Amino acid sequence: MTTATKVKAYAALNPGEKLQPWEYEPEPLQVDEVEIRVTHNGLCHTDLHMRDNDWNVSQYPLVPGHEVVGEVTEVGEKVTFLHKGDRVGVGWIRNSCRSCDHCLQGEENICREGYTGLIVGHYGGFADRLRVPADFTYKIPDALDSASAAPLLCAGITVYTPLRTYIKHPGMKVGVMGIGGLGHLAIKFARAMGAEVTAFSTSLNKQEQATEFGAHHFQQWGTAEQMKAIAGSFDLVLSTISSETDWDAAFSLLANNGVLCFVGIPVSTLNIPLIPLIFGQKAVVGSIVGGRRFMAEMLEFAAVNQIKPMIETMPLSQINEAMDKVAANQARYRIVLLPD
């Protein structure tokens, strides 16, 4: 394989430290890998969690970045479906066992052996180059520009997977809790899937944007009388928030056979009332990113329906300013980092 120069990256050297320029010697390109010249990085709140070791899985030096778009520059000798010059993307999952029943069904996100995260023990996309298994590298459809495609590789697949799973037919009533990086994409995908979409937010000033994203209805969260009026009417409520809220109120929104699905991760535990759960045949579920089958499908669906995130771009050299902006909840709604 070709001998490569050092990779120029931005890394946190210790937990909680700001990222700084850093270089590392890449491992030899394996026969089943590709090398990518990175052109775009979506910035996800997970990158902040990993920087700060909030989940006790981070390894340092840590190069974050798991919404990566770029151009293939080197191809391992056993890779046949990708070629130099292809525009591709890489998401949160780097690899999996590939042989368990879930992997064989395209559900690598729940691999029985546990999948490998792109930035868990590996270096991510905040760099000029990246080497990854080709099987978890996805061609970007021509109808999607690279800046728009990057956030789809984590935020997009995170909401697409449960919507694709639980929206069974057109006209289903879907509620989306939170209009942020995940929520605004969930509204767009749910609308394109034929659902009747209600956006829930504590911020009344987001009503106009929610409508622009495709929501049929807007409901300010926590207004007791209005919440009571729509109780028991939703087939699916997708929670994209990570803060505390009234989960009893969220559960009460469900119709019979309704599903309350969490993709945001609040710190609280849930106390679910069993009588309405059982007699209403309701469900409370979680969902984590998505496997290769849904990832490839999601990118094509987004391209055909022109589903793109609302983004703002910043140079990669301003990564710390960008992270501060995300931490302060000031990003609208995803930041995409470009090479200087």
XYZ file of C-alpha atoms in Angstrom:
340
model
C 0.000 0.000 0.000
C 1.026 3.597 -0.548
C 3.146 5.157 2.181
C 1.300 8.229 3.458
C 2.487 11.387 5.106
C 1.218 12.246 8.550
C -2.451 13.104 8.931
C -3.107 16.674 10.026
C -5.963 16.738 12.518
C -7.560 18.558 15.444
C -7.468 16.591 18.683
C -8.272 16.815 22.377
C -5.193 15.569 24.206
C -6.961 15.181 27.547
C -10.598 15.076 28.746
C -12.358 18.416 28.533
C -9.522 20.206 26.755
C -10.060 22.334 23.703
C -9.008 20.798 20.416
C -5.634 21.741 18.996
C -3.695 21.000 15.811
C -2.138 17.542 16.016
C -0.543 15.083 13.614
C -0.441 11.305 13.597
C 1.038 8.531 11.514
C -1.769 6.619 9.770
C -1.966 2.854 10.001
C -1.270 1.025 6.728
C -4.288 0.980 4.438
C -5.928 -2.437 4.792
C -7.159 -4.441 1.816
C -10.807 -3.715 2.702
C -10.354 -0.001 3.447
C -10.426 3.288 1.588
C -8.663 6.558 2.275
C -10.804 9.692 2.080
C -9.717 13.278 1.589
C -12.070 15.032 3.997
C -13.964 18.013 2.611
C -16.886 18.425 5.051
C -17.587 17.563 8.695
C -20.911 17.860 10.450
C -20.541 18.853 14.101
C -22.657 16.727 16.438
C -23.217 17.176 20.174
C -21.802 13.674 20.552
C -18.412 15.099 19.558
C -18.607 17.292 22.657
C -19.547 14.326 24.841
C -16.594 12.385 23.460
C -14.217 15.330 23.930
C -15.236 15.539 27.593
C -15.386 11.751 28.153
C -18.960 12.053 29.402
C -19.623 8.382 28.585
C -16.292 7.006 29.858
C -15.370 5.498 26.479
C -13.099 8.219 25.067
C -9.433 7.523 24.328
C -6.867 10.286 23.963
C -5.574 11.889 21.862
C -9.150 12.100 20.569
C -9.871 13.256 17.019
C -13.667 13.742 16.860
C -15.826 13.933 13.758
C -18.330 11.301 12.650
C -20.395 13.071 9.971
C -17.723 12.971 7.297
C -17.944 13.663 3.574
C -15.001 13.586 1.205
C -13.375 12.089 -1.861
C -11.847 8.622 -2.135
C -8.117 8.924 -2.774
C -6.861 5.380 -2.116
C -8.608 2.024 -2.428
C -7.659 -1.272 -0.763
C -6.976 -4.114 -3.162
C -10.139 -6.053 -2.206
C -12.484 -3.061 -2.570
C -14.458 -3.280 -5.801
C -17.488 -1.013 -5.400
C -15.678 2.252 -4.594
C -13.113 3.999 -6.782
C -10.754 6.927 -6.604
C -12.674 10.148 -7.042
C -15.970 8.847 -5.605
C -17.748 11.282 -3.277
C -18.554 9.370 -0.110
C -19.690 9.729 3.480
C -18.938 8.003 6.786
C -21.108 7.998 9.902
C -20.938 6.906 13.536
C -20.484 3.161 12.902
C -17.037 2.146 11.686
C -17.409 -1.632 11.673
C -19.352 -4.554 13.126
C -19.105 -8.333 13.388
C -21.000 -8.627 10.056
C -22.087 -12.203 10.870
C -24.752 -12.029 13.603
C -28.442 -12.099 12.689
C -28.780 -8.327 13.107
C -25.805 -7.533 10.890
C -27.058 -9.923 8.231
C -30.331 -7.962 8.197
C -28.564 -4.623 7.826
C -29.012 -3.711 11.495
C -25.361 -3.228 12.387
C -26.462 -0.570 14.885
C -27.598 -3.384 17.191
C -24.826 -5.859 16.337
C -24.802 -8.631 18.955
C -21.021 -8.368 19.250
C -21.192 -4.583 19.519
C -20.301 -2.321 16.624
C -17.119 -0.246 16.475
C -17.647 3.500 16.679
C -15.757 5.731 14.258
C -14.265 7.817 17.080
C -14.216 5.179 19.823
C -10.607 3.998 19.792
C -10.125 5.406 16.300
C -9.415 8.819 14.815
C -12.357 10.667 13.290
C -13.007 13.180 10.570
C -11.623 16.423 12.008
C -8.577 15.865 9.839
C -7.394 16.178 6.272
C -7.625 12.414 5.677
C -9.428 9.403 7.072
C -8.990 5.643 6.582
C -12.069 3.479 7.129
C -13.585 0.120 6.096
C -15.132 0.482 2.654
C -18.246 -1.472 3.666
C -19.247 1.350 6.024
C -18.542 4.059 3.474
C -21.497 5.358 1.466
C -21.690 7.000 -1.929
C -23.330 10.420 -1.744
C -26.100 10.805 -4.354
C -25.455 13.464 -6.972
C -28.600 15.363 -5.935
C -27.168 16.054 -2.451
C -24.479 18.681 -2.008
C -21.680 17.695 0.369
C -22.438 20.291 3.052
C -26.048 19.135 3.289
C -25.120 15.457 3.200
C -22.700 15.572 6.149
C -25.281 15.991 8.986
C -27.476 13.301 7.441
C -24.791 10.725 8.285
C -25.609 10.941 12.006
C -28.501 13.311 12.709
C -30.335 12.188 9.577
C -30.008 8.449 10.101
C -30.808 8.816 13.819
C -34.307 10.118 13.086
C -34.855 8.284 9.787
C -34.493 4.836 11.341
C -37.376 5.074 13.869
C -39.603 6.995 11.457
C -38.995 4.372 8.772
C -39.671 1.624 11.324
C -42.869 2.921 12.934
C -44.619 4.902 10.188
C -46.656 2.070 8.688
C -48.970 3.960 6.352
C -49.733 7.493 5.108
C -51.741 9.732 7.383
C -50.320 8.469 10.668
C -50.170 11.184 13.311
C -46.566 11.821 14.313
C -45.357 14.197 17.009
C -41.764 15.448 17.070
C -40.506 16.726 20.418
C -37.785 19.345 19.997
C -36.911 21.472 16.978
C -33.140 21.253 16.876
C -30.491 19.420 14.911
C -32.408 16.135 15.100
C -35.935 17.461 15.339
C -35.961 19.705 12.288
C -34.800 16.777 10.143
C -37.390 14.477 11.749
C -40.143 16.905 10.711
C -38.889 16.887 7.117
C -38.550 13.105 6.895
C -41.919 12.413 8.570
C -43.692 14.834 6.220
C -42.067 13.195 3.189
C -43.185 9.770 4.470
C -46.795 10.928 4.378
C -47.378 11.502 8.080
C -49.468 14.264 9.646
C -46.764 16.010 11.652
C -47.048 18.034 14.843
C -43.957 19.836 16.135
C -43.615 20.273 19.904
C -41.344 22.945 21.352
C -41.103 25.025 24.490
C -40.140 27.968 22.248
C -43.178 29.611 20.679
C -40.873 31.583 18.369
C -40.019 28.358 16.511
C -43.533 27.962 15.139
C -42.816 29.659 11.818
C -39.680 27.585 11.207
C -41.469 24.369 12.161
C -44.075 25.126 9.505
C -41.337 25.830 6.955
C -39.747 22.464 7.787
C -43.054 20.757 6.972
C -45.006 20.490 10.225
C -48.779 20.565 9.741
C -49.302 21.686 13.341
C -47.297 23.354 16.104
C -47.854 22.863 19.817
C -46.059 24.767 22.549
C -44.998 22.199 25.118
C -46.435 22.493 28.594
C -49.672 24.384 27.899
C -51.907 22.151 30.015
C -55.316 22.689 28.415
C -54.031 22.353 24.850
C -51.969 19.284 25.738
C -55.047 17.724 27.342
C -57.066 18.378 24.202
C -54.688 16.336 22.018
C -54.012 13.502 24.484
C -54.453 10.010 23.103
C -54.197 11.064 19.462
C -50.661 10.255 18.254
C -49.492 7.067 16.579
C -45.831 7.970 17.109
C -44.134 10.526 19.328
C -40.415 10.919 18.606
C -38.439 12.595 21.385
C -35.266 14.255 20.116
C -34.582 16.238 23.304
C -31.896 15.500 25.879
C -33.278 17.663 28.688
C -35.774 16.868 31.431
C -39.467 17.257 30.701
C -42.856 15.890 31.733
C -42.623 12.345 30.401
C -46.092 11.491 31.754
C -47.439 14.190 29.422
C -45.464 12.721 26.526
C -46.818 9.230 27.196
C -50.362 10.556 27.502
C -50.190 11.764 23.891
C -50.194 8.191 22.577
C -53.209 6.649 20.908
C -53.898 2.932 21.173
C -50.977 1.065 19.567
C -48.988 4.308 19.827
C -45.209 4.378 20.218
C -43.097 6.799 22.277
C -39.574 6.606 20.841
C -36.453 8.159 22.327
C -33.470 9.192 20.220
C -32.388 12.016 22.524
C -30.872 10.824 25.788
C -32.265 12.521 28.916
C -30.629 11.718 32.237
C -33.875 10.762 33.975
C -35.514 7.386 34.406
C -39.087 6.753 33.317
C -42.048 5.606 35.360
C -44.521 4.227 32.846
C -48.137 3.626 33.967
C -48.784 -0.034 33.243
C -52.583 0.005 32.904
C -52.723 2.356 29.877
C -49.561 0.736 28.510
C -51.143 -2.707 28.535
C -54.776 -1.948 27.729
C -53.824 0.546 25.033
C -51.162 -1.770 23.580
C -48.728 1.139 23.690
C -44.942 0.939 23.522
C -41.960 2.900 24.829
C -38.837 2.259 22.755
C -35.379 3.581 21.974
C -33.478 3.837 18.711
C -29.783 4.326 17.994
C -28.432 5.614 14.648
C -29.057 2.991 11.932
C -27.520 0.125 10.019
C -26.170 0.034 6.498
C -29.504 -0.840 4.892
C -31.278 2.222 6.252
C -28.236 4.469 5.793
C -28.068 3.820 2.070
C -31.851 4.083 1.786
C -31.939 7.322 3.786
C -29.407 9.034 1.536
C -31.392 8.117 -1.566
C -34.682 9.157 0.082
C -33.180 12.500 1.068
C -31.849 13.047 -2.437
C -35.150 12.228 -4.152
C -37.188 14.352 -1.723
C -34.549 17.092 -1.404
C -34.439 16.767 2.367
C -31.560 18.892 3.576
C -30.654 20.178 7.034
C -30.524 23.854 7.889
C -26.797 24.468 8.222
C -24.203 27.142 8.833
C -20.596 26.636 7.788
C -17.408 27.424 9.679
C -13.733 26.673 8.964
C -12.299 23.657 10.747
C -9.698 25.929 12.352
C -12.585 27.455 14.354
C -13.624 24.091 15.758
C -13.494 25.269 19.383
C -15.698 28.279 18.638
C -18.096 25.955 16.821
C -18.204 23.556 19.768
C -18.899 26.444 22.147
C -21.771 27.492 19.915
C -23.271 23.999 19.994
C -22.843 23.796 23.770
C -24.689 27.114 24.142
C -27.532 25.828 21.917
C -26.863 28.609 19.424
C -26.377 26.482 16.292
C -29.215 26.722 13.752
C -29.416 23.857 13.298
C -26.232 22.054 12.334
C -22.722 23.407 11.890
C -20.682 22.021 8.992
C -16.907 22.453 9.152
C -14.900 23.130 6.011
C -11.148 22.892 5.399
C -9.328 26.193 5.698
